PDB file of C-alpha atoms and ligand atoms in Angstrom:
ATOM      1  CA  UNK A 192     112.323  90.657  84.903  1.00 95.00           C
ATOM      2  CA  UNK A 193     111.680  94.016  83.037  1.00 97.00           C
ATOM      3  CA  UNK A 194     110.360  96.518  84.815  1.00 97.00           C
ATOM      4  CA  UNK A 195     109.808 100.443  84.889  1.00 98.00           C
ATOM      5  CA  UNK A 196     109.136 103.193  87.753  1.00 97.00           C
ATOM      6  CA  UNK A 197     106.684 105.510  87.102  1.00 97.00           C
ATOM      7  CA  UNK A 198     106.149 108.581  89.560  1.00 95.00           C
ATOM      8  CA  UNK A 199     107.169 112.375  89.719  1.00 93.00           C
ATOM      9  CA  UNK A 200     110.634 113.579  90.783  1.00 91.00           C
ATOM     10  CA  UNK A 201     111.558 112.746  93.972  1.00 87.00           C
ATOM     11  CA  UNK A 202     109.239 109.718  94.502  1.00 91.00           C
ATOM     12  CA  UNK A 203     112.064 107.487  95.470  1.00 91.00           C
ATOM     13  CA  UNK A 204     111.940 105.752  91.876  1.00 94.00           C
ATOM     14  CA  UNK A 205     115.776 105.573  91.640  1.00 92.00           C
ATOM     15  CA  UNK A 206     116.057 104.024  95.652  1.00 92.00           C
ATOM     16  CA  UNK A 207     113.874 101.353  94.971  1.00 96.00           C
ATOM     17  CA  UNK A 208     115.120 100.681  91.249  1.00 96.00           C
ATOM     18  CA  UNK A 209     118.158 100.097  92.955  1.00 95.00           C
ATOM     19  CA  UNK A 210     117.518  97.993  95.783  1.00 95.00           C
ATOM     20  CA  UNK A 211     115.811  95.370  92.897  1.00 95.00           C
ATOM     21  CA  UNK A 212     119.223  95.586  91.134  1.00 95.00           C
ATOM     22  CA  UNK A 213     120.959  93.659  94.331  1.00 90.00           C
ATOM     23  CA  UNK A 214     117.690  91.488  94.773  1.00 91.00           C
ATOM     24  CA  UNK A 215     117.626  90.434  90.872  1.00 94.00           C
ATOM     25  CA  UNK A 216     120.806  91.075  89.660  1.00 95.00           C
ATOM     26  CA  UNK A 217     120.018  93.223  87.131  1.00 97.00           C
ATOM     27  CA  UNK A 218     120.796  96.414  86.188  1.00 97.00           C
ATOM     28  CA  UNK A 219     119.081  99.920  86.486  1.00 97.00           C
ATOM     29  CA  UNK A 220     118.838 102.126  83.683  1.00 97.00           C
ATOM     30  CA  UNK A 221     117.993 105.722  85.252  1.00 96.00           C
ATOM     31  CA  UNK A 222     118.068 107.989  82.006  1.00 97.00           C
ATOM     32  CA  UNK A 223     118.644 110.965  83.931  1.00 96.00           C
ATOM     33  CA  UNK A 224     122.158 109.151  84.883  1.00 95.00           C
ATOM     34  CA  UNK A 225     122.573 108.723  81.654  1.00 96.00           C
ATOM     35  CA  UNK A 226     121.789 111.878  80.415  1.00 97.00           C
ATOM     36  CA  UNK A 227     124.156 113.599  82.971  1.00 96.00           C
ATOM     37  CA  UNK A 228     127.090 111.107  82.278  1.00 96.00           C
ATOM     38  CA  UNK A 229     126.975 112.598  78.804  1.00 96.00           C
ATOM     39  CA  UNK A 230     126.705 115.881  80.224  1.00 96.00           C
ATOM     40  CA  UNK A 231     130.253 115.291  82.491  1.00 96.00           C
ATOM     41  CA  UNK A 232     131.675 113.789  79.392  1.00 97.00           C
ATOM     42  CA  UNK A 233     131.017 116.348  76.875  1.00 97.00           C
ATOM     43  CA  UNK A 234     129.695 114.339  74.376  1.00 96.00           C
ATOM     44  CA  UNK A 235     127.109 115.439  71.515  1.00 95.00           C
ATOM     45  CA  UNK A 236     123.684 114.146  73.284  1.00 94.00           C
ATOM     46  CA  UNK A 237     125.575 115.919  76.547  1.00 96.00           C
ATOM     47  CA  UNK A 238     125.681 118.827  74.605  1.00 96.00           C
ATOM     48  CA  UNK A 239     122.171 119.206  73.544  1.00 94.00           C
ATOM     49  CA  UNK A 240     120.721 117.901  76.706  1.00 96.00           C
ATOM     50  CA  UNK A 241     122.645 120.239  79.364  1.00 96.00           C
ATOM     51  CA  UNK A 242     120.435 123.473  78.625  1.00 96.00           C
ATOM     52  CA  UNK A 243     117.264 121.833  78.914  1.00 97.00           C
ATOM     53  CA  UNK A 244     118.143 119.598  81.294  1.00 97.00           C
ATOM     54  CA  UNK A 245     119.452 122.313  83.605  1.00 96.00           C
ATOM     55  CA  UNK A 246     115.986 124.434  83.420  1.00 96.00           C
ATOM     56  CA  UNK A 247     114.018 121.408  84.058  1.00 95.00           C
ATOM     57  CA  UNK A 248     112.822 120.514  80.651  1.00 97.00           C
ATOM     58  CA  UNK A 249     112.633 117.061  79.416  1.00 98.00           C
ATOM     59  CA  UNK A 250     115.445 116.174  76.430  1.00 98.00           C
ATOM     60  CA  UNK A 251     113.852 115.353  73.343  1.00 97.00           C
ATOM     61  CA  UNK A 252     112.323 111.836  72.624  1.00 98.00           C
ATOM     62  CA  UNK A 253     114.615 110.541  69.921  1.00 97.00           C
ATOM     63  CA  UNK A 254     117.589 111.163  71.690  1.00 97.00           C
ATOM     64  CA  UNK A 255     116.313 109.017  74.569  1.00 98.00           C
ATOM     65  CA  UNK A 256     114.812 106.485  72.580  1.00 97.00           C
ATOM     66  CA  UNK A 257     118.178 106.251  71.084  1.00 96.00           C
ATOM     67  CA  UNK A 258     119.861 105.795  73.990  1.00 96.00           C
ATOM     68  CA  UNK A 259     117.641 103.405  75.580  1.00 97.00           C
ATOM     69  CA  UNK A 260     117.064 101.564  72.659  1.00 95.00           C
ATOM     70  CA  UNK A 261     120.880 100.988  72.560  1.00 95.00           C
ATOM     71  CA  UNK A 262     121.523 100.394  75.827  1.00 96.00           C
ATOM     72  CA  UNK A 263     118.563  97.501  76.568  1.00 96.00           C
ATOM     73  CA  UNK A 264     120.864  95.250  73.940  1.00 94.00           C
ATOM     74  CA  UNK A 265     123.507  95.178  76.240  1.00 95.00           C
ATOM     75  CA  UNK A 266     124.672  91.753  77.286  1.00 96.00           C
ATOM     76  CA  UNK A 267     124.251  92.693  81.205  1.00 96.00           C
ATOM     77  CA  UNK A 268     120.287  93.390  80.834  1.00 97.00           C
ATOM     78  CA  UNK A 269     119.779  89.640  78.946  1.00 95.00           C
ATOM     79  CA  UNK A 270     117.972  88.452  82.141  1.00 95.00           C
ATOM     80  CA  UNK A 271     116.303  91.736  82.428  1.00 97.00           C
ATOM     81  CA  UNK A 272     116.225  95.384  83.572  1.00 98.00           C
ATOM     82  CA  UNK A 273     114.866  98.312  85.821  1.00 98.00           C
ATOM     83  CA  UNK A 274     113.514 101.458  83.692  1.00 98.00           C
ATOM     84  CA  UNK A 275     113.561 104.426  85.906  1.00 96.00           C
ATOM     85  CA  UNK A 276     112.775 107.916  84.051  1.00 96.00           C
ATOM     86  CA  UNK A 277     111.670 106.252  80.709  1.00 98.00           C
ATOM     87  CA  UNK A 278     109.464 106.227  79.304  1.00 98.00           C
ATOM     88  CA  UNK A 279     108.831 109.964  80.811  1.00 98.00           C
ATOM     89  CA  UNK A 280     105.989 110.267  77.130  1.00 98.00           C
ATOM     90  CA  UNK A 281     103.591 108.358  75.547  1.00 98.00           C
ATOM     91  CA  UNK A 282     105.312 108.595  71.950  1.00 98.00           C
ATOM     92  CA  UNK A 283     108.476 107.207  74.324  1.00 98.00           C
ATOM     93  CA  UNK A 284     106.268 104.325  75.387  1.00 98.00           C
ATOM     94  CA  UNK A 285     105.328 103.485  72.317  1.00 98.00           C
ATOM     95  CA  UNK A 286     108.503 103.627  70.838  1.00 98.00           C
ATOM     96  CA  UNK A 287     109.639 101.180  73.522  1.00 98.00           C
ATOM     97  CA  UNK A 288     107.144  99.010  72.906  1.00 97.00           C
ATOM     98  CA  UNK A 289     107.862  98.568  69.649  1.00 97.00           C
ATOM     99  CA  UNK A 290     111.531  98.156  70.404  1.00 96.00           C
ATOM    100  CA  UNK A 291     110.784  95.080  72.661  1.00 96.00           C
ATOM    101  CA  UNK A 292     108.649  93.637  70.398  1.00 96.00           C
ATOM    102  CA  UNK A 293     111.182  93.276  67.574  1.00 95.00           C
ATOM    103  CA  UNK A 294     112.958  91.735  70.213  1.00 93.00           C
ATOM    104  CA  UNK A 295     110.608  89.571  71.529  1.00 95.00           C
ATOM    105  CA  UNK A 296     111.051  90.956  75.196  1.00 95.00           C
ATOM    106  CA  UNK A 297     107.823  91.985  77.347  1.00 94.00           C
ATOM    107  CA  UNK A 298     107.691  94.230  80.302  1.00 96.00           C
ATOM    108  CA  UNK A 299     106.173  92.068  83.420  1.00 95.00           C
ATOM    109  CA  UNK A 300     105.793  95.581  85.775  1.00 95.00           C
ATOM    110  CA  UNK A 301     104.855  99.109  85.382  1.00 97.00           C
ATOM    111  CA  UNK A 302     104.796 100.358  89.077  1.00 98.00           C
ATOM    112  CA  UNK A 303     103.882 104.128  89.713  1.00 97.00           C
ATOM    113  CA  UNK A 304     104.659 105.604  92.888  1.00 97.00           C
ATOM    114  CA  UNK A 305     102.065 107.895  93.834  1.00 95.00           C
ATOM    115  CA  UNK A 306     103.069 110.883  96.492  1.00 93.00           C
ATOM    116  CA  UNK A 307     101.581 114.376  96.904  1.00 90.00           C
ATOM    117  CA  UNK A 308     103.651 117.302  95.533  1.00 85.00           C
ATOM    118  CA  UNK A 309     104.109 119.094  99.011  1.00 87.00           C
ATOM    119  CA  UNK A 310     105.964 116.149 100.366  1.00 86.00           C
ATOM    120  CA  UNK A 311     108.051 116.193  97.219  1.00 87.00           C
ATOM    121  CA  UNK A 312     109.452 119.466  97.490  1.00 87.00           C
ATOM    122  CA  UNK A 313     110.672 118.960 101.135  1.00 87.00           C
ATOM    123  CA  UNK A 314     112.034 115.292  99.669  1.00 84.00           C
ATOM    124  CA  UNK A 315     114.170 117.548  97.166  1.00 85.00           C
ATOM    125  CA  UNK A 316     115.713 119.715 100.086  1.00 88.00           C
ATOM    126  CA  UNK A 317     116.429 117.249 101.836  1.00 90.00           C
ATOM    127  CA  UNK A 318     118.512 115.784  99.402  1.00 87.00           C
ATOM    128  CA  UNK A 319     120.086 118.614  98.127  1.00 90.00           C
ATOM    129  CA  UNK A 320     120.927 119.628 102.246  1.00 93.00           C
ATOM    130  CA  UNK A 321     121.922 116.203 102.715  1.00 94.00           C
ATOM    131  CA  UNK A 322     124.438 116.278  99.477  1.00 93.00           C
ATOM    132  CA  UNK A 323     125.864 119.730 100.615  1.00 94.00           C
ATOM    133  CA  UNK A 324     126.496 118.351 104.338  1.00 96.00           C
ATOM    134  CA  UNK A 325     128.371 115.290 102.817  1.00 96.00           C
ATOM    135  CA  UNK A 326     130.430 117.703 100.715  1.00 95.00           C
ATOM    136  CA  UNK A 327     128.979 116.460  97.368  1.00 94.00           C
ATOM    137  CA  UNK A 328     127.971 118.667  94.527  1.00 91.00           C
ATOM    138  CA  UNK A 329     123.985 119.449  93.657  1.00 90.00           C
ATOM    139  CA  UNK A 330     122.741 118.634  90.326  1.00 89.00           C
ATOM    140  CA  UNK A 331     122.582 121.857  88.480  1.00 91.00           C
ATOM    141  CA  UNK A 332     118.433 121.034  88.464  1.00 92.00           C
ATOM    142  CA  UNK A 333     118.183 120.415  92.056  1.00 89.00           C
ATOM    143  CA  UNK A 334     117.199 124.226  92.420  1.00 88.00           C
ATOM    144  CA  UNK A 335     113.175 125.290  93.070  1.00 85.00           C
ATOM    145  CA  UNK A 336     112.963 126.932  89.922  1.00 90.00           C
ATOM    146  CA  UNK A 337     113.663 123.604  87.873  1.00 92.00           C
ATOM    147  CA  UNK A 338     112.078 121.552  90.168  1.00 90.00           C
ATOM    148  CA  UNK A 339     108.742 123.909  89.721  1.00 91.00           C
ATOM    149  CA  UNK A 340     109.478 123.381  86.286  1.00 94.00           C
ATOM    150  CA  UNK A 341     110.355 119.283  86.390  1.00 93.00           C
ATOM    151  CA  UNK A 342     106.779 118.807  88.208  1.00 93.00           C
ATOM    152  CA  UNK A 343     104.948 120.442  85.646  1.00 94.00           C
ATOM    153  CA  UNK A 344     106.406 118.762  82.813  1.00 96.00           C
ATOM    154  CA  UNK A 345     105.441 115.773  84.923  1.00 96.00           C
ATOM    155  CA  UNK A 346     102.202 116.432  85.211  1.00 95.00           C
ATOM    156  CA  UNK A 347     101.484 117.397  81.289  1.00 97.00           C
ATOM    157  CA  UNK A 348     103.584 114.805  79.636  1.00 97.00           C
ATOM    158  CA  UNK A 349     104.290 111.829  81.866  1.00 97.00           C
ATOM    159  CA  UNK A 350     101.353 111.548  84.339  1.00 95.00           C
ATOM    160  CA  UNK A 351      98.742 110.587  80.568  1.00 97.00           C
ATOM    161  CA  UNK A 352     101.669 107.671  81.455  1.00 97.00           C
ATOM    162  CA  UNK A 353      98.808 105.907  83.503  1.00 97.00           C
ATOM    163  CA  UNK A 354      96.480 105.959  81.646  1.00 97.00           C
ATOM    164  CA  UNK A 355      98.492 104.660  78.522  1.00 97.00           C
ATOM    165  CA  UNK A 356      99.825 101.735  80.747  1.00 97.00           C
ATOM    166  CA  UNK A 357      96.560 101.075  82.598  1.00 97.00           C
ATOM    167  CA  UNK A 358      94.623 100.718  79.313  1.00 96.00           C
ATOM    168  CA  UNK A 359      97.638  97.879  78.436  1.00 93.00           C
ATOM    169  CA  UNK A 360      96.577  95.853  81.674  1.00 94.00           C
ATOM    170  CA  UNK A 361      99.622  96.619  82.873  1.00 94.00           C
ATOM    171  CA  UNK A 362      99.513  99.345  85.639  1.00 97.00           C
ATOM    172  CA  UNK A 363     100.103  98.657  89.788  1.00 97.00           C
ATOM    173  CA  UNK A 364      99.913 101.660  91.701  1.00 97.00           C
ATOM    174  CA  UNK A 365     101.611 102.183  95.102  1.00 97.00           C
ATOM    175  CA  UNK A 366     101.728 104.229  97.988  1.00 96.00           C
ATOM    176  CA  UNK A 367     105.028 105.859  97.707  1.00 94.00           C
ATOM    177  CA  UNK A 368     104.315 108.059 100.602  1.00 93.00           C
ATOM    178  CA  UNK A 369     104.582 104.737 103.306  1.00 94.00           C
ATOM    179  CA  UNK A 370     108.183 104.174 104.678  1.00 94.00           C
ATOM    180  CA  UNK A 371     110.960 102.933 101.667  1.00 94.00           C
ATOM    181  CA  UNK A 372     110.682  99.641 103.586  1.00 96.00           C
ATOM    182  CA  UNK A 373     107.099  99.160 103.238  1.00 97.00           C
ATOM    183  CA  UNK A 374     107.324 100.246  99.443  1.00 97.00           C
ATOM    184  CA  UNK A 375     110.415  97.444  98.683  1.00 97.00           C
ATOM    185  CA  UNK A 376     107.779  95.004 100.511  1.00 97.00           C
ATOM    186  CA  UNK A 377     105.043  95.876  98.363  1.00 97.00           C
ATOM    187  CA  UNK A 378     107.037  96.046  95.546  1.00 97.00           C
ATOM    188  CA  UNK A 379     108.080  92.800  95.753  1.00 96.00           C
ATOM    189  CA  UNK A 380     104.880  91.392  96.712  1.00 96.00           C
ATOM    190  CA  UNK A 381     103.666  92.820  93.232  1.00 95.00           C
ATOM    191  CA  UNK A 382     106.922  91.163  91.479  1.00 95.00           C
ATOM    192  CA  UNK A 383     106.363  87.638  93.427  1.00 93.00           C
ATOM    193  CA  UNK A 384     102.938  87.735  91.079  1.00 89.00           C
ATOM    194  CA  UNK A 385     104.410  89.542  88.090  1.00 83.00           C
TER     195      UNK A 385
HETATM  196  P1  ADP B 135     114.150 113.328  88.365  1.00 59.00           P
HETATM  197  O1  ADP B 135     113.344 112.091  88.302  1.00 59.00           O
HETATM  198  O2  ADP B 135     114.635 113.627  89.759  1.00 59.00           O
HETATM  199  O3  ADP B 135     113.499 114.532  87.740  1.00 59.00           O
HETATM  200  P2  ADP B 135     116.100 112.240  86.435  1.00 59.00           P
HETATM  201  O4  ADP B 135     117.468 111.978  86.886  1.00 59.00           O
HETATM  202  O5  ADP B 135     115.223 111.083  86.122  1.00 59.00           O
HETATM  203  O6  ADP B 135     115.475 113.163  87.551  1.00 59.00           O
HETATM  204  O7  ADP B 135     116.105 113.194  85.141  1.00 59.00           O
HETATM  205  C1  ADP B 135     116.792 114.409  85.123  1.00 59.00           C
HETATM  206  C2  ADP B 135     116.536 115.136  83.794  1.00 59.00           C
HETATM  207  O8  ADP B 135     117.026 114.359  82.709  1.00 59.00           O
HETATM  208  C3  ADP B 135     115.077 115.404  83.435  1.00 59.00           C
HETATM  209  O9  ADP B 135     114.566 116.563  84.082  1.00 59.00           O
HETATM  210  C4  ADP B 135     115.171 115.548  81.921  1.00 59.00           C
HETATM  211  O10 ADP B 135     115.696 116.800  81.550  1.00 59.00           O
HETATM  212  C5  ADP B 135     116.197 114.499  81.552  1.00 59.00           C
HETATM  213  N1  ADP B 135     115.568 113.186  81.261  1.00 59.00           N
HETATM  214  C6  ADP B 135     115.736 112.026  81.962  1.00 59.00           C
HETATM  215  N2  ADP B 135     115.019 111.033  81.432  1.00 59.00           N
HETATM  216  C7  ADP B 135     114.357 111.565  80.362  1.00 59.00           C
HETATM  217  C8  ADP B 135     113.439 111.056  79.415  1.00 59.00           C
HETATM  218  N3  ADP B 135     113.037 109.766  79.442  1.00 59.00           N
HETATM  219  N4  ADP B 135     112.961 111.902  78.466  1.00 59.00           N
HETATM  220  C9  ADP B 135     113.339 113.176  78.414  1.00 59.00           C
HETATM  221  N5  ADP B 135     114.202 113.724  79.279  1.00 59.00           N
HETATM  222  C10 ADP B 135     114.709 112.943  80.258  1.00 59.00           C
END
């Protein structure tokens, strides 16, 4: 099963990504994990991402595409994998299309998770008051300046998303307003037919 989450920050992409990794065994590949594991670890990529990712920007396409590209031919995603924050550009879509086409894989889901931006902001304090009362630390985008900034470069770069993935035949989109129960069930009603 090879999937990918499309939908805004703080659509609950990375939730229901993982509750399919218990369901199908197979992994989830959040970028933005990625990206900040690099970050902790002071690699080069971490190095060139941090600025941008800190102010909400999105980290250039080849780097991405590089690390995605990698990753995908790891043994653990043979039976499959959960895509959630890439491809966040069409020239990132295409260049993952291409990449699972020399290797004879095909995606059998794109699922976007629609919600309305005013919900998403209170989503994002939420989470950032629910990490501070558990004593855990904020990501350093997590603040409303970035966030402003993260929705916009949503809305100019990865919302065309829909349209380049409906034109394929190969766009489902869901509520992702409705409770996180009701989106796993619909979710996996769209899978069962996938
Ligand atoms: P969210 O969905 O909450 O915005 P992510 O964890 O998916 O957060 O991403 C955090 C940041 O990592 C993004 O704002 C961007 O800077 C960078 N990033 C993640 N995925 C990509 C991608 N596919 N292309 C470019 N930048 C990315």
């Amino acid at each position: 099963m090879r999937i990918i989450f499309l939908g805004p920050p703080g659509a609950g992409k990375g939730t229901q990504a993982k509750r399919l990794t218990d369901k199908y065994g197979i992994p989830q590949l959040s970028t933005g994990d990625m990206l900040r594991a690099a970050v902790t670890a002071g690699t080069d990529i971490g190095k060139r991402a941090k600025e941008v990712m800190d102010a909400g920007g999105l980290v250039s396409d080849d780097i991405v595409n590089q690390i995605v590209s990698e990753r995908i031919q790891e043994a653990d995603c043979s039976k499959g994998f959960i895509l959630d924050g890439y491809p966040r550009t069409v020239p990132q879509a295409r260049a993952l299309a291409e990449n699972m086409k020399a290797s004879n894989l095909v995606l059998d889901a794109v699922i976007e998770l629609k919600v309305d931006e005013e919900a998403l902001i209170r989503r994002i304090e939420n989470r950032v008051a629910e990490t501070i009362a558990a004593g855990g630390t904020v990501r350093s985008d997590d603040n409303p300046e970035s966030f402003r900034k993260r929705l916009t470069e949503y809305r100019e770069k990865t919302a065309p998303l829909s349209e380049y993935y409906a034109g394929e035949g190969q766009l489902v989109v869901l509520d992702g307003m409705a409770e996180m129960d009701t989106v796993s069930e619909e979710i996996s009603r769209v899978l069962e037919k996938a």
